[in-house]
Coordinates of C-alpha atoms in Angstrom, one line a residue:
M1 CA 153.1 -102.9 -101.5
R2 CA 156.2 -103.5 -99.5
R3 CA 159.0 -100.9 -99.7
R4 CA 162.3 -102.1 -101.1
G5 CA 165.7 -100.7 -100.6
P6 CA 168.0 -99.1 -103.1
G7 CA 169.4 -101.0 -106.0
S8 CA 168.0 -103.7 -108.3
P9 CA 164.5 -104.7 -107.0
G10 CA 165.3 -108.5 -106.9
P11 CA 168.5 -108.3 -104.8
A12 CA 166.9 -105.6 -102.7
L13 CA 163.9 -107.7 -101.9
L14 CA 166.2 -110.6 -101.0
R15 CA 168.2 -108.4 -98.6
Q16 CA 165.0 -107.1 -97.0
E17 CA 163.6 -110.6 -96.5
L18 CA 166.8 -112.0 -95.1
W19 CA 167.1 -109.0 -92.7
A20 CA 163.5 -109.6 -91.6
R21 CA 164.6 -113.1 -90.6
R22 CA 167.9 -112.2 -89.0
R23 CA 166.9 -114.4 -86.0
A24 CA 166.9 -117.5 -88.2
L25 CA 170.2 -116.3 -89.8
A26 CA 171.8 -116.0 -86.3
R27 CA 170.7 -119.5 -85.4
I28 CA 172.1 -120.8 -88.6
A29 CA 175.4 -119.1 -88.0
L30 CA 175.6 -120.4 -84.4
W31 CA 174.9 -124.0 -85.5
S32 CA 177.4 -123.6 -88.4
I33 CA 180.1 -122.7 -85.9
V34 CA 179.4 -125.9 -83.9
E35 CA 179.3 -127.8 -87.2
S36 CA 182.8 -126.6 -88.1
L37 CA 184.4 -127.5 -84.8
P38 CA 185.8 -130.9 -86.2
V39 CA 187.6 -128.9 -89.0
L40 CA 189.0 -126.4 -86.6
L41 CA 190.4 -129.0 -84.3
S42 CA 191.4 -131.6 -86.9
G43 CA 194.8 -130.2 -87.8
L44 CA 195.6 -129.3 -84.1
L45 CA 194.8 -132.8 -82.9
V46 CA 196.6 -134.5 -85.8
S47 CA 199.7 -132.4 -85.1
A48 CA 199.7 -133.1 -81.4
A49 CA 199.0 -136.8 -82.0
T50 CA 201.9 -137.1 -84.6
D51 CA 204.4 -135.5 -82.1
R52 CA 203.2 -138.1 -79.5
F53 CA 203.7 -140.9 -81.9
L54 CA 207.2 -139.8 -82.7
T55 CA 208.1 -139.9 -79.0
R56 CA 206.6 -143.4 -78.8
D57 CA 203.7 -142.1 -76.6
V58 CA 201.1 -144.1 -78.6
G59 CA 198.4 -144.0 -76.0
A60 CA 198.4 -140.2 -75.7
G61 CA 198.4 -140.0 -79.5
L62 CA 195.4 -142.2 -79.8
A63 CA 193.6 -140.3 -77.1
L64 CA 194.1 -137.1 -78.9
L65 CA 192.8 -138.6 -82.2
A66 CA 189.9 -140.0 -80.2
L67 CA 188.8 -136.5 -79.4
L68 CA 187.8 -136.1 -83.0
L69 CA 184.9 -138.5 -82.5
P70 CA 182.9 -136.3 -80.0
T71 CA 183.5 -133.2 -82.1
A72 CA 182.3 -135.0 -85.2
A73 CA 179.2 -136.1 -83.3
A74 CA 178.6 -132.5 -82.2
G75 CA 179.0 -131.4 -85.9
A76 CA 176.4 -134.0 -86.9
V77 CA 173.9 -132.8 -84.3
A78 CA 174.5 -129.2 -85.5
T79 CA 173.8 -130.2 -89.1
N80 CA 170.5 -131.8 -88.1
R81 CA 169.4 -128.8 -86.1
L82 CA 170.2 -126.5 -89.1
F83 CA 167.5 -127.7 -91.4
P84 CA 164.4 -126.3 -89.7
W85 CA 166.0 -122.9 -89.6
L86 CA 167.0 -123.1 -93.2
A87 CA 163.3 -123.9 -94.1
A88 CA 162.2 -121.0 -91.9
L89 CA 164.4 -118.7 -93.9
V90 CA 164.0 -120.0 -97.5
E91 CA 160.3 -120.7 -97.8
P92 CA 159.1 -117.1 -96.8
V93 CA 161.6 -115.7 -99.2
R94 CA 160.1 -117.8 -102.0
D95 CA 156.6 -116.6 -101.0
A96 CA 157.7 -113.0 -101.1
F97 CA 159.1 -113.3 -104.6
L98 CA 156.0 -115.2 -105.8
A99 CA 153.9 -112.4 -104.4
E100 CA 155.9 -109.7 -106.1
V101 CA 155.9 -111.5 -109.5
T102 CA 152.2 -112.1 -109.2
K103 CA 151.6 -108.4 -108.5
G104 CA 153.7 -107.4 -111.5
A105 CA 151.9 -109.9 -113.8
L106 CA 148.5 -108.7 -112.6
L107 CA 149.4 -105.0 -113.1
A108 CA 150.9 -105.7 -116.5
A109 CA 147.7 -107.5 -117.5
T110 CA 145.5 -104.6 -116.3
R111 CA 147.6 -102.0 -118.2
S112 CA 147.9 -104.0 -121.4
T113 CA 145.4 -104.0 -124.2
T114 CA 146.9 -107.2 -125.7
R115 CA 146.5 -110.8 -124.6
L116 CA 148.4 -111.8 -121.5
D117 CA 151.5 -113.8 -122.2
T118 CA 150.9 -116.8 -119.9
T119 CA 154.2 -118.4 -121.0
S120 CA 156.1 -115.5 -119.6
V121 CA 154.3 -115.8 -116.3
A122 CA 155.2 -119.5 -116.2
R123 CA 158.8 -118.7 -116.9
L124 CA 158.9 -116.2 -114.1
T125 CA 157.3 -118.6 -111.6
A126 CA 159.9 -121.2 -112.6
Q127 CA 162.6 -118.7 -112.0
V128 CA 161.2 -118.0 -108.5
Q129 CA 161.5 -121.7 -107.8
T130 CA 165.0 -121.6 -109.2
V131 CA 165.9 -118.8 -106.8
R132 CA 164.4 -120.8 -103.9
N133 CA 166.4 -123.9 -104.8
I134 CA 169.6 -122.0 -105.3
L135 CA 169.2 -120.1 -102.0
F136 CA 168.5 -123.3 -100.2
G137 CA 171.6 -124.9 -101.8
L138 CA 173.8 -121.9 -100.9
L139 CA 172.7 -121.9 -97.3
R140 CA 173.0 -125.6 -97.0
T141 CA 176.2 -126.2 -98.9
V142 CA 178.1 -123.0 -99.3
R143 CA 177.5 -122.0 -95.7
Q144 CA 179.1 -125.3 -94.7
V145 CA 182.0 -124.8 -97.1
L146 CA 182.6 -121.2 -96.0
F147 CA 182.6 -122.1 -92.3
T148 CA 184.9 -125.0 -93.1
F149 CA 187.2 -122.7 -95.0
V150 CA 187.3 -120.1 -92.2
A151 CA 187.7 -122.8 -89.5
A152 CA 190.6 -124.3 -91.4
L153 CA 192.3 -120.9 -91.8
V154 CA 191.9 -120.2 -88.1
G155 CA 193.2 -123.6 -87.1
L156 CA 196.2 -123.1 -89.4
F157 CA 197.0 -119.7 -87.9
L158 CA 196.9 -121.3 -84.4
L159 CA 199.1 -124.1 -85.5
A160 CA 201.6 -122.6 -88.0
P161 CA 201.3 -118.8 -88.4
V162 CA 204.1 -118.6 -91.0
V163 CA 202.3 -121.1 -93.3
A164 CA 198.9 -119.5 -92.6
S165 CA 200.2 -116.0 -93.6
A166 CA 201.5 -117.2 -96.9
T167 CA 198.3 -119.2 -97.5
A168 CA 196.1 -116.2 -96.6
V169 CA 198.0 -114.0 -99.2
L170 CA 197.4 -116.5 -102.0
V171 CA 193.8 -117.1 -101.0
A172 CA 193.2 -113.3 -101.0
L173 CA 194.8 -113.1 -104.4
A174 CA 192.5 -115.8 -105.7
F175 CA 189.4 -114.1 -104.3
A176 CA 190.4 -110.7 -105.7
V177 CA 190.6 -112.2 -109.2
I178 CA 187.3 -113.9 -108.7
G179 CA 185.8 -110.5 -107.7
L180 CA 187.1 -109.0 -111.0
L181 CA 185.7 -111.9 -113.0
V182 CA 182.2 -111.9 -111.4
P183 CA 180.7 -108.9 -113.4
K184 CA 181.8 -110.5 -116.7
L185 CA 180.5 -113.9 -115.7
A186 CA 177.2 -112.3 -114.5
A187 CA 176.7 -110.6 -117.9
R188 CA 177.3 -113.9 -119.6
H189 CA 174.9 -115.6 -117.3
R190 CA 172.2 -113.0 -118.0
T191 CA 172.7 -113.3 -121.8
L192 CA 172.4 -117.0 -121.5
L193 CA 169.2 -116.7 -119.4
L194 CA 167.6 -114.4 -121.9
A195 CA 168.6 -116.8 -124.7
Q196 CA 166.9 -119.6 -122.8
E197 CA 163.8 -117.5 -122.3
E198 CA 163.8 -116.8 -126.1
V199 CA 163.9 -120.5 -126.8
A200 CA 161.0 -121.2 -124.4
G201 CA 159.0 -118.3 -125.9
R202 CA 159.5 -119.2 -129.5
A203 CA 158.9 -122.9 -128.9
G204 CA 155.7 -122.1 -127.0
V205 CA 154.4 -119.9 -129.8
A206 CA 155.3 -122.6 -132.4
F207 CA 153.6 -125.4 -130.5
E208 CA 150.5 -123.3 -129.8
G209 CA 150.2 -122.4 -133.5
V210 CA 151.3 -125.8 -134.9
R211 CA 147.9 -126.4 -136.5
D212 CA 148.0 -123.1 -138.4
A213 CA 151.6 -123.7 -139.4
V214 CA 150.6 -127.1 -140.9
A215 CA 147.6 -125.6 -142.6
C216 CA 149.8 -122.9 -144.2
A217 CA 152.6 -125.4 -145.0
A218 CA 154.9 -123.2 -142.8
Q219 CA 156.4 -126.0 -140.6
Q220 CA 159.9 -125.4 -141.9
R221 CA 159.7 -121.7 -141.2
A222 CA 158.4 -122.2 -137.7
A223 CA 161.0 -124.8 -137.0
A224 CA 163.8 -122.5 -138.4
E225 CA 162.8 -119.8 -136.0
V226 CA 163.0 -122.1 -133.0
E227 CA 166.3 -123.5 -134.4
R228 CA 167.8 -120.1 -134.6
A229 CA 166.9 -119.5 -130.9
V230 CA 168.4 -122.8 -129.9
D231 CA 171.6 -122.1 -131.8
D232 CA 171.9 -118.7 -130.1
E233 CA 171.5 -120.4 -126.7
A234 CA 174.2 -122.9 -127.5
T235 CA 176.5 -120.0 -128.6
Q236 CA 175.9 -118.2 -125.3
A237 CA 176.4 -121.3 -123.3
L238 CA 179.8 -121.9 -125.0
A239 CA 180.9 -118.3 -124.4
L240 CA 180.0 -118.7 -120.7
A241 CA 182.0 -122.0 -120.5
R242 CA 185.1 -120.2 -122.0
A243 CA 184.7 -117.3 -119.5
T244 CA 184.7 -119.7 -116.6
T245 CA 187.9 -121.6 -117.5
L246 CA 190.1 -119.1 -115.7
T247 CA 188.4 -119.7 -112.4
R248 CA 189.8 -123.2 -112.3
L249 CA 193.3 -121.8 -112.2
L250 CA 192.4 -119.9 -109.0
V251 CA 191.8 -123.2 -107.2
F252 CA 195.4 -124.0 -107.8
V253 CA 196.6 -120.6 -106.7
G254 CA 194.6 -120.5 -103.5
G255 CA 194.4 -124.2 -102.6
Q256 CA 197.1 -126.4 -104.2
L257 CA 200.0 -123.9 -104.4
P258 CA 200.2 -123.3 -100.6
L259 CA 200.5 -127.1 -100.1
L260 CA 203.3 -127.3 -102.7
M261 CA 205.1 -124.4 -101.0
L262 CA 204.8 -126.1 -97.6
L263 CA 206.3 -129.3 -99.0
V264 CA 209.2 -127.5 -100.6
A265 CA 209.8 -125.4 -97.4
T266 CA 209.4 -128.4 -95.0
P267 CA 213.2 -129.4 -94.7
G268 CA 214.2 -125.8 -94.0
L269 CA 211.4 -125.3 -91.5
L270 CA 212.4 -128.5 -89.7
R271 CA 216.1 -127.6 -89.6
S272 CA 215.4 -124.2 -88.2
E273 CA 212.9 -125.7 -85.8
S274 CA 210.3 -123.2 -86.9
L275 CA 207.9 -126.2 -87.1
T276 CA 207.8 -129.7 -85.7
V277 CA 207.0 -132.7 -87.8
G278 CA 203.6 -132.8 -86.2
E279 CA 202.9 -129.2 -87.0
V280 CA 203.9 -129.8 -90.7
V281 CA 201.5 -132.8 -90.8
G282 CA 198.8 -130.8 -89.1
A283 CA 199.3 -127.9 -91.6
A284 CA 199.2 -130.3 -94.5
T285 CA 196.0 -131.7 -93.1
Y286 CA 194.3 -128.3 -93.1
L287 CA 195.5 -127.5 -96.6
L288 CA 194.9 -130.9 -98.2
V289 CA 191.7 -132.1 -96.4
S290 CA 189.9 -128.8 -95.7
L291 CA 191.2 -125.7 -97.5
E292 CA 191.8 -126.9 -101.0
P293 CA 188.4 -128.8 -101.4
A294 CA 186.6 -125.9 -99.8
L295 CA 188.1 -123.4 -102.2
Q296 CA 187.4 -125.6 -105.1
R297 CA 183.7 -125.8 -104.1
I298 CA 183.5 -122.1 -103.4
V299 CA 184.8 -121.3 -106.9
G300 CA 182.5 -123.8 -108.5
V301 CA 179.5 -122.4 -106.6
V302 CA 180.4 -118.7 -107.5
V303 CA 180.6 -119.7 -111.2
S304 CA 177.3 -121.6 -111.1
W305 CA 174.9 -121.2 -108.2
A306 CA 175.8 -117.7 -107.0
L307 CA 175.8 -116.1 -110.5
D308 CA 172.6 -118.0 -111.3
L309 CA 171.0 -116.5 -108.2
V310 CA 172.2 -112.9 -108.9
V311 CA 171.1 -113.0 -112.5
S312 CA 167.7 -114.6 -111.6
L313 CA 167.1 -112.1 -108.9
R314 CA 167.8 -109.2 -111.3
R315 CA 165.7 -110.8 -114.0
L316 CA 162.8 -111.3 -111.6
G317 CA 163.1 -107.7 -110.3
E318 CA 162.4 -106.5 -113.9
A319 CA 159.0 -108.3 -113.6
F320 CA 158.1 -106.8 -110.2
A321 CA 155.3 -104.3 -110.0
E322 CA 156.6 -100.7 -109.6
P323 CA 156.4 -99.5 -106.0
E324 CA 153.2 -97.8 -105.5
P325 CA 153.7 -94.0 -105.3
A326 CA 152.0 -92.0 -102.7
E327 CA 148.4 -91.4 -103.8
P328 CA 148.3 -88.0 -105.5
D329 CA 146.1 -85.3 -104.0
G330 CA 142.7 -85.8 -105.5
L331 CA 139.2 -84.9 -104.7
P332 CA 137.2 -86.8 -102.2
A333 CA 134.1 -88.7 -103.4
P334 CA 131.1 -86.5 -103.7
D335 CA 127.9 -86.9 -101.7
R336 CA 125.9 -87.5 -104.9
Y337 CA 126.1 -90.6 -107.1
D338 CA 124.6 -89.4 -110.4
L339 CA 126.7 -90.1 -113.5
R340 CA 126.9 -87.6 -116.4
V341 CA 128.6 -88.6 -119.7
E342 CA 129.6 -85.6 -121.8
G343 CA 130.8 -86.0 -125.4
L344 CA 132.4 -89.3 -124.6
T345 CA 134.7 -90.6 -127.4
F346 CA 137.0 -93.6 -127.2
T347 CA 139.2 -95.5 -129.6
Y348 CA 141.7 -98.4 -129.1
G349 CA 144.2 -96.9 -131.4
A350 CA 145.2 -93.6 -133.1
H351 CA 144.0 -94.8 -136.5
A352 CA 141.1 -97.0 -135.3
D353 CA 137.4 -96.1 -135.7
P354 CA 135.8 -94.8 -132.5
V355 CA 134.2 -97.5 -130.4
L356 CA 132.1 -94.7 -128.7
D357 CA 131.7 -91.4 -130.5
D358 CA 130.4 -88.2 -128.8
L359 CA 128.2 -90.1 -126.4
S360 CA 126.3 -88.0 -123.9
L361 CA 123.8 -89.2 -121.3
T362 CA 122.8 -88.8 -117.7
I363 CA 122.3 -91.6 -115.2
D364 CA 120.5 -90.1 -112.2
E365 CA 121.3 -91.2 -108.6
G366 CA 119.2 -94.3 -107.9
D367 CA 118.6 -95.0 -111.6
H368 CA 118.5 -98.5 -113.0
L369 CA 119.9 -98.5 -116.6
A370 CA 120.3 -101.5 -118.9
V371 CA 122.8 -101.2 -121.8
V372 CA 122.1 -103.4 -124.9
G373 CA 123.6 -103.7 -128.3
S374 CA 125.4 -106.1 -130.7
S375 CA 128.5 -107.9 -129.7
G376 CA 131.6 -105.7 -130.0
I377 CA 129.5 -102.5 -130.2
G378 CA 131.2 -101.0 -127.1
K379 CA 129.1 -102.1 -124.1
S380 CA 132.0 -103.4 -122.0
T381 CA 134.1 -100.4 -123.2
L382 CA 131.5 -98.1 -121.8
A383 CA 131.4 -100.1 -118.5
N384 CA 135.2 -99.7 -118.2
L385 CA 135.0 -96.0 -118.9
L386 CA 132.3 -95.5 -116.4
A387 CA 134.4 -97.4 -113.8
G388 CA 137.4 -95.3 -114.5
L389 CA 139.4 -98.2 -115.8
L390 CA 139.8 -96.6 -119.2
V391 CA 140.5 -92.9 -119.9
P392 CA 138.3 -91.2 -122.6
C393 CA 140.0 -89.9 -125.7
R394 CA 137.6 -86.9 -125.6
G395 CA 134.8 -85.9 -123.3
A396 CA 134.3 -86.5 -119.6
I397 CA 132.5 -88.7 -117.1
R398 CA 131.3 -87.0 -114.0
L399 CA 130.3 -88.6 -110.7
G400 CA 128.2 -86.3 -108.6
G401 CA 129.5 -83.4 -110.8
V402 CA 133.2 -84.3 -110.3
D403 CA 135.3 -85.7 -113.2
V404 CA 136.2 -89.3 -112.2
T405 CA 139.8 -88.7 -113.3
R406 CA 140.2 -86.1 -110.6
L407 CA 138.9 -88.4 -107.8
R408 CA 141.3 -90.2 -105.4
E409 CA 141.7 -93.7 -106.7
S410 CA 141.0 -95.3 -103.4
E411 CA 137.7 -93.3 -103.0
L412 CA 136.7 -94.0 -106.6
R413 CA 137.1 -97.7 -106.0
R414 CA 135.0 -97.6 -102.8
T415 CA 132.3 -95.6 -104.4
L416 CA 132.0 -97.4 -107.8
G417 CA 131.9 -101.2 -108.1
L418 CA 132.3 -103.1 -111.4
I419 CA 131.5 -106.9 -111.7
P420 CA 132.8 -108.3 -115.0
Q421 CA 131.6 -111.5 -116.6
E422 CA 134.9 -113.3 -115.6
A423 CA 134.3 -113.4 -111.9
Y424 CA 137.3 -114.1 -109.7
V425 CA 137.3 -116.0 -106.4
F426 CA 140.3 -115.7 -104.0
A427 CA 141.8 -118.7 -102.2
G428 CA 140.4 -118.7 -98.7
T429 CA 137.0 -119.0 -97.1
L430 CA 133.7 -117.9 -98.6
R431 CA 133.5 -115.4 -95.7
E432 CA 136.8 -113.9 -96.6
N433 CA 135.7 -113.6 -100.3
L434 CA 132.4 -111.9 -99.4
T435 CA 133.9 -109.5 -96.9
Y436 CA 137.0 -108.5 -99.0
L437 CA 135.5 -105.1 -99.8
A438 CA 133.6 -104.8 -96.5
P439 CA 135.9 -106.1 -93.7
D440 CA 133.5 -104.6 -91.1
A441 CA 130.5 -106.4 -92.3
T442 CA 128.4 -108.0 -89.5
E443 CA 127.0 -111.5 -89.4
R444 CA 123.6 -109.9 -90.1
D445 CA 125.0 -108.2 -93.2
L446 CA 126.4 -111.5 -94.5
V447 CA 123.1 -113.3 -93.9
D448 CA 121.2 -110.5 -95.8
A449 CA 123.7 -110.6 -98.7
V450 CA 123.5 -114.4 -99.0
A451 CA 119.8 -114.3 -99.2
A452 CA 119.7 -111.3 -101.5
V453 CA 121.9 -112.7 -104.3
G454 CA 120.9 -116.3 -103.9
L455 CA 124.0 -117.8 -102.3
G456 CA 122.1 -120.1 -100.0
P457 CA 122.4 -123.3 -102.1
L458 CA 126.2 -122.8 -102.5
L459 CA 126.7 -122.4 -98.8
S460 CA 124.7 -125.5 -98.1
R461 CA 126.7 -127.5 -100.6
L462 CA 130.1 -126.3 -99.3
G463 CA 129.2 -126.3 -95.6
G464 CA 128.8 -122.6 -94.7
L465 CA 130.6 -119.3 -94.8
D466 CA 133.8 -120.8 -93.4
A467 CA 134.2 -123.4 -96.1
R468 CA 137.4 -123.0 -98.1
V469 CA 137.6 -122.6 -101.8
G470 CA 140.7 -123.0 -104.0
T471 CA 142.5 -120.3 -106.0
G472 CA 140.3 -119.0 -108.7
G473 CA 137.4 -121.0 -107.3
A474 CA 138.5 -124.2 -108.9
D475 CA 135.8 -126.2 -107.1
L476 CA 133.0 -123.8 -108.1
S477 CA 131.0 -123.6 -111.3
Q478 CA 131.1 -120.4 -113.4
G479 CA 127.7 -119.4 -112.1
E480 CA 128.7 -120.0 -108.5
K481 CA 131.8 -117.8 -108.9
Q482 CA 129.5 -115.1 -110.3
L483 CA 127.3 -115.4 -107.3
V484 CA 130.3 -114.9 -105.0
A485 CA 131.4 -111.8 -106.9
L486 CA 127.9 -110.4 -106.7
G487 CA 127.7 -111.0 -103.0
R488 CA 131.1 -109.3 -102.5
V489 CA 130.0 -106.1 -104.2
Y490 CA 126.5 -106.3 -102.6
L491 CA 128.2 -106.0 -99.2
S492 CA 130.6 -103.3 -100.4
P493 CA 130.1 -99.6 -99.7
A494 CA 129.9 -98.9 -103.5
R495 CA 126.9 -96.7 -104.4
V496 CA 127.3 -97.1 -108.2
V497 CA 127.3 -100.7 -109.3
I498 CA 128.0 -101.8 -112.9
L499 CA 127.1 -105.4 -113.9
D500 CA 129.0 -106.2 -117.1
E501 CA 127.2 -109.4 -118.0
A502 CA 128.0 -110.4 -114.5
T503 CA 125.0 -112.8 -114.5
A504 CA 125.7 -114.5 -117.8
N505 CA 126.3 -117.9 -116.3
L506 CA 123.1 -117.8 -114.1
D507 CA 119.8 -119.1 -115.1
P508 CA 117.0 -116.5 -115.7
V509 CA 115.5 -117.0 -112.2
A510 CA 118.9 -116.5 -110.5
E511 CA 119.7 -113.6 -112.7
A512 CA 116.4 -111.9 -111.9
R513 CA 116.9 -112.4 -108.2
A514 CA 120.4 -110.8 -108.3
E515 CA 119.3 -107.8 -110.4
V516 CA 116.3 -107.1 -108.3
A517 CA 118.5 -107.3 -105.2
F518 CA 120.9 -104.7 -106.6
A519 CA 118.1 -102.5 -107.8
A520 CA 116.6 -102.4 -104.3
R521 CA 120.0 -101.7 -102.8
P522 CA 120.8 -97.9 -102.2
G523 CA 122.6 -96.4 -105.1
T524 CA 122.8 -96.5 -108.9
L525 CA 122.7 -99.7 -111.0
V526 CA 124.0 -100.1 -114.6
V527 CA 123.5 -103.5 -116.2
I528 CA 125.3 -104.6 -119.4
A529 CA 122.4 -106.8 -120.5
H530 CA 122.9 -110.5 -121.3
R531 CA 119.2 -111.2 -121.8
I532 CA 116.4 -108.9 -122.9
T533 CA 114.7 -109.6 -119.6
S534 CA 117.4 -107.4 -117.9
A535 CA 116.2 -104.5 -120.1
R536 CA 112.6 -105.1 -119.2
R537 CA 113.4 -104.9 -115.5
A538 CA 115.4 -101.7 -115.9
E539 CA 113.8 -98.2 -115.5
R540 CA 115.6 -97.1 -118.7
V541 CA 117.4 -98.8 -121.6
L542 CA 120.4 -97.5 -123.6
L543 CA 120.7 -99.1 -127.0
L544 CA 124.1 -98.8 -128.6
D545 CA 123.6 -99.1 -132.4
G546 CA 126.7 -98.2 -134.3
D547 CA 127.1 -94.4 -134.5
R548 CA 123.5 -94.0 -133.2
V549 CA 122.3 -94.1 -129.6
H550 CA 118.8 -94.7 -128.4
L551 CA 117.7 -94.0 -124.8
G552 CA 114.3 -94.6 -123.2
T553 CA 112.2 -97.0 -121.4
H554 CA 111.6 -100.5 -122.7
D555 CA 108.2 -99.7 -124.1
E556 CA 109.5 -96.4 -125.7
L557 CA 112.3 -98.2 -127.5
V558 CA 110.0 -101.0 -128.8
R559 CA 108.0 -98.3 -130.5
S560 CA 110.9 -96.1 -131.7
S561 CA 113.7 -98.5 -132.7
S562 CA 113.2 -101.3 -135.2
S563 CA 116.5 -102.9 -134.0
Y564 CA 115.3 -103.1 -130.4
A565 CA 111.8 -104.3 -131.5
E566 CA 113.4 -107.1 -133.5
L567 CA 115.5 -108.1 -130.5
V568 CA 112.4 -108.2 -128.3
G569 CA 110.5 -110.1 -131.0
W570 CA 113.2 -112.8 -131.1
W571 CA 112.9 -113.2 -127.4
D572 CA 109.1 -113.2 -127.3
A573 CA 109.0 -115.9 -130.0
G574 CA 110.8 -118.2 -127.6
G575 CA 114.2 -118.1 -129.3
T576 CA 117.5 -118.2 -127.5
A577 CA 118.6 -114.8 -128.8
T578 CA 120.3 -112.5 -126.3
A579 CA 121.3 -108.9 -126.6
S580 CA 124.6 -109.9 -128.3
R581 CA 122.5 -111.2 -131.3
L582 CA 121.4 -107.7 -132.2
P583 CA 122.7 -106.8 -135.6
A584 CA 125.2 -104.0 -135.8
R585 CA 122.9 -102.1 -138.1
P586 CA 119.1 -102.2 -138.2
G587 CA 117.5 -103.7 -141.3

C-alpha cells in the first residue's frame, strides 16, 4: 500500500498525488500565466489609450486598445491548451482515491462478521466522484480566477502604486477574516455531510425493508425515522447558510471598498498630479472589471467548492485502509505440510454456543480429506480456521508442527490456498487471472493447469488466455468463475489447498475432474464436500455432527455412522440430496 504523508489521510493522499504530477502542475501554471496576460495589460493599455484620447491622439489610442486583441487570442489559445493537462492531473487523482476506498472497503469486509453495508460503499464512491468534480472545477475555474486576481494586482501596482497599496491592505484583511472563518465553516460542512449520509442510510434501510414494514404495519414509524434525518439535514443546512453570510461582506471590503475610495480620492489625486486621468480610469478598470469579480468568485468558491473538497477528503480518509505496518517477525514456512488440529474451539460471540468444540485431528502431508455435515454445522468455519482467516478461541492449528498464528502472513498465504464458493475474477485477461498467484508461471504451466481443471471450453469460447473479462467476471457463469479460481490456485505454490464448496456450481463430471487434479497435485487437499461423491473420492472423511465428530474412510463411516449412511443412501437412491441435507442430529 502507498505511503501517505502526515496529517489526515485524505488531504495527505491528495498532496502526494499532486506532487507526483508536478510536471502537469507546472504546465498548468505556465499556460495560466499566458491566459492572464489580457488582464495584466488591460488597465495599462486602457490608461495609456485614455491619455492619448485626451490629447486628441485618437489613432494612437485606438492602436493601444487594439493590442488587447492579440493578448486575448493568446489567452484563448492558453485556455485550450490547459484542458489536456487538467485531465492528466485530475483523473489519476480520482483513480488513486477509488483504489484507497476500495482497499478500505475490502479490508472492512474481511474483518467484519456482519453483512457488508453496500450503501456506505456507494456513498463513498459517490464522494470520490464529488472530489474529482470539485478538483476539476477548482483547477479550471479557481485557477483562472486566482491568476486573474494576481495579474490585476500586479498591473495595478505597475500603474498606480498608491491605489494598489491601499487595495492590497484591504484584500489582505478580507483574506485574513476568511482564514479565521474557514475552520468553523469546515465543521459546519462536515456536520451537514454526515447528516446527508444519515438520510441516505436511513432511506436505504427503509426502502430495502419496505415489505417487512408494510407487513408489520410499521410504515409510519419507518417514515418518521427518515423524516427525523431529513429534518436534521435541513437544520444543518440552515446553520451553514447563516455561517456563510459574513463572507459576503468580505467581498465589499476587498473588492468594492477600494473602488469607492479611489472615486472619493480622485479629485485630490488629479490636483496633486499623483495620477493622470488615464491612470485613474486604468485603476478603476482593474478594480471594477477584474479584482472585484475575482474576489467575489474566490469567496464563493471557498464557501462552497473548497470546503466541500476539504470535508470530502477528510471523510474519505476515514474510509481508507490503515497503512500496512511492516510485517512482524514471524517464523518461515516449514518444510512439512501436515496439519494438526489440537483442542480447537471457536464461537462467534462470548455468549454463543461453540461452532466447533474441542476438535482434534491430524491431516497428514499429501492427505485428501473430505469434510461433510449439515448446513451451518461449522464446515466453512473450520476451513477459515485452517486457512488462518479466523483465530481459534482455544486450541491450536499447526502446519508442519508450527502454530499458524506464528507464521509470517506472506508465507502462510503462499503455503496455504483457500478457494471459497464465491469465486472472484479480476478485471483483466484470463492469463492475468490465472497467474495472479504465480507470476513466474511458464506457458507450459498454464497449458497444464487449463487441461487439469477443465478450462479448455472457456478459453475456446472467449478466444484464448489473452481474452479480457470484466470486473467480477460479469461475462462468466458462476461455474466458469469457479474454474478460473481453481486454475489460479492450481498454478500457485500453495502446498495445502482447501476447497470450500469451490465446485458447487460445476456439474458432477467437471467437479470430479477438478478434485482429481488437485488430489494428484503435490501437497495436501481438504474438500468441504458439496456432493457425497467428493467424500467417496477422498482418502478420509470427517463428519461434523453437532458435538460429535467421526473420522474415517468412506466405507468405515458407512458402517459406523447412521447419519453418514443415511446421507449415502439418499444419494444412492438417485435423490438430489447433498451433504448440506444431512440432519444436524442423527435419527
